[in-house]
Amino acid sequence: MGAMCYFKYWLSFLDFAMTERSLRVAAAQMGPIEKGDSKSAVVDRLITLLSLASEDNVDLIVYPELTLTTFFPRWFVENENDLELESFFEANMPSPETEPLFLKAKQLGVGFCLGYAELTEEGERYNTQILVDNVGNIVGKYRKVHLPGHEEHEPWRKFQHLERRYFQAGDSFPTWRAFGGIVGMAICNDRRWSETYRSLALGGAELILIGYNTPIHYAPDPSQDKLASFHSRLVMQSGAYQNGCYVVGVAKGGMEEGVESLSDSCIISPSGEILAEAKTDGDELVIADIDLDICKNYKETLFDFARYRRPEAYKAITNQTGAISPKEL
Ligand code: ING
């Protein structure tokens, strides 16, 4: 091969290497966390998954919603200043129990996304997720916007879902430049609302990280129970495709304190296809190599927002909360 051919070869290789924004991501699915499990014992499990991910050259590992404790909104606590309820929250991040995770991640050069219950200095409580870069800096924080369930004790239920009692709602969907692309976060019930993905994609999101704790049984309509996995995949695959984004959905699943919770963690392409999925209900890494440039295949064609969206026709979406049906004739 002549000198010119070599030169052309290296040019094409460099072109590929430079334009491809590749990233190896891992959904770090967690199995059950029992009420009696200490945060330190949970962090040990998180670090085990982090170390395995690092051995596999993972760049970013995503943990589930409220990863440090059992899903405590399943219980009714009368007094909001109850010390046991307070014990589920973090007043600082990193906290003493999570410091080892931050240190290990920095040592290994792996970024991570962590869900936890946040207590602010002002005493506000949020269902929060943070994004930490590969040198241990918190680069983003998201507070769950869509809080499902109910506010008061409803003894008729097999278990409660009191997020609306224990958390305040976030009010925005920020995005951040990180890991070579633009990253957004959402939490659990957020993934069921199309506004979540569109808001993030309007902020340029190419990669959306979603932790979840989803009980299989849905008390208001048990007919949905058998569709738990289908609905979880449906909304995340649709959100990914309609916005030209990768979506990482990460479960805390399995039988936790007597409540069967959906696992089914998966990594989804901007095409809507599932690239990798969990095989178990326990602690498991679900890994995929993604190329953020693939997002353009959708964002610059079918879903070219600037060219095709019609916000003037969508007024109902922000002007209304509930539906307004046409008047009876
Ligand atoms: N959990 C659930 C979710 O949206 C839920 C709430 C449970 C919805 C069961 C439907 C069925 O996945 C959280 N934490 O939002």
PDB file of C-alpha atoms in Angstrom, residues 62-67 71 113-118 126-130 141-148 161 163 167-168 170 172-173 184-193 196-197 200 208-214 236 248-250:
ATOM      1  CA  VAL A  62     -26.499   4.474  36.826  1.00  0.00           C
ATOM      2  CA  TYR A  63     -28.054   3.418  40.146  1.00  0.00           C
ATOM      3  CA  PRO A  64     -31.831   3.274  40.872  1.00  0.00           C
ATOM      4  CA  GLU A  65     -34.206   5.701  42.595  1.00  0.00           C
ATOM      5  CA  LEU A  66     -33.787   6.056  46.407  1.00  0.00           C
ATOM      6  CA  THR A  67     -30.913   3.595  46.190  1.00  0.00           C
ATOM      7  CA  PHE A  71     -38.548   2.120  49.444  1.00  0.00           C
ATOM      8  CA  CYS A 113     -25.861   8.679  38.811  1.00  0.00           C
ATOM      9  CA  LEU A 114     -27.313   8.091  42.304  1.00  0.00           C
ATOM     10  CA  GLY A 115     -30.874   8.363  43.588  1.00  0.00           C
ATOM     11  CA  TYR A 116     -31.484   9.274  47.231  1.00  0.00           C
ATOM     12  CA  ALA A 117     -33.870  11.058  49.601  1.00  0.00           C
ATOM     13  CA  GLU A 118     -32.630  14.659  49.984  1.00  0.00           C
ATOM     14  CA  TYR A 126     -37.023  15.747  47.677  1.00  0.00           C
ATOM     15  CA  ASN A 127     -36.767  12.484  45.782  1.00  0.00           C
ATOM     16  CA  THR A 128     -33.443  13.375  44.193  1.00  0.00           C
ATOM     17  CA  GLN A 129     -30.914  12.063  41.696  1.00  0.00           C
ATOM     18  CA  ILE A 130     -27.371  13.413  41.202  1.00  0.00           C
ATOM     19  CA  LYS A 141     -28.966  17.438  40.550  1.00  0.00           C
ATOM     20  CA  TYR A 142     -32.555  16.592  39.627  1.00  0.00           C
ATOM     21  CA  ARG A 143     -35.603  16.560  41.911  1.00  0.00           C
ATOM     22  CA  LYS A 144     -38.528  14.324  40.923  1.00  0.00           C
ATOM     23  CA  VAL A 145     -41.314  16.333  39.284  1.00  0.00           C
ATOM     24  CA  HIS A 146     -44.120  13.736  39.059  1.00  0.00           C
ATOM     25  CA  LEU A 147     -44.972  12.352  42.513  1.00  0.00           C
ATOM     26  CA  PRO A 148     -47.402   9.395  42.252  1.00  0.00           C
ATOM     27  CA  HIS A 161     -47.423   4.772  48.180  1.00  0.00           C
ATOM     28  CA  GLU A 163     -44.309   9.890  48.050  1.00  0.00           C
ATOM     29  CA  PHE A 167     -41.508  14.609  49.309  1.00  0.00           C
ATOM     30  CA  GLN A 168     -41.982  17.990  47.731  1.00  0.00           C
ATOM     31  CA  GLY A 170     -39.279  19.394  41.755  1.00  0.00           C
ATOM     32  CA  SER A 172     -37.842  21.685  36.248  1.00  0.00           C
ATOM     33  CA  PHE A 173     -36.059  19.281  33.929  1.00  0.00           C
ATOM     34  CA  GLY A 184     -30.794  14.643  31.568  1.00  0.00           C
ATOM     35  CA  MET A 185     -32.313  12.772  34.480  1.00  0.00           C
ATOM     36  CA  ALA A 186     -35.785  11.631  35.475  1.00  0.00           C
ATOM     37  CA  ILE A 187     -37.113   9.468  38.298  1.00  0.00           C
ATOM     38  CA  CYS A 188     -39.543   6.565  38.157  1.00  0.00           C
ATOM     39  CA  ASN A 189     -43.077   7.958  37.643  1.00  0.00           C
ATOM     40  CA  ASP A 190     -41.557  10.772  35.536  1.00  0.00           C
ATOM     41  CA  ARG A 191     -40.895   8.115  32.863  1.00  0.00           C
ATOM     42  CA  ARG A 192     -44.650   7.632  32.346  1.00  0.00           C
ATOM     43  CA  TRP A 193     -45.215  11.259  31.308  1.00  0.00           C
ATOM     44  CA  THR A 196     -40.594  14.536  30.782  1.00  0.00           C
ATOM     45  CA  TYR A 197     -38.710  13.365  27.701  1.00  0.00           C
ATOM     46  CA  LEU A 200     -35.346  17.198  28.491  1.00  0.00           C
ATOM     47  CA  ILE A 208     -31.675  10.314  29.840  1.00  0.00           C
ATOM     48  CA  LEU A 209     -30.951   8.438  33.082  1.00  0.00           C
ATOM     49  CA  ILE A 210     -33.995   7.090  34.964  1.00  0.00           C
ATOM     50  CA  GLY A 211     -33.940   5.192  38.267  1.00  0.00           C
ATOM     51  CA  TYR A 212     -37.147   3.510  39.451  1.00  0.00           C
ATOM     52  CA  ASN A 213     -38.875   1.560  42.224  1.00  0.00           C
ATOM     53  CA  THR A 214     -42.048   0.161  40.678  1.00  0.00           C
ATOM     54  CA  MET A 236     -39.170   4.520  27.929  1.00  0.00           C
ATOM     55  CA  VAL A 248     -31.197   4.085  30.706  1.00  0.00           C
ATOM     56  CA  GLY A 249     -33.903   2.652  32.978  1.00  0.00           C
ATOM     57  CA  VAL A 250     -32.576   1.178  36.251  1.00  0.00           C
TER      58      VAL A 250
END
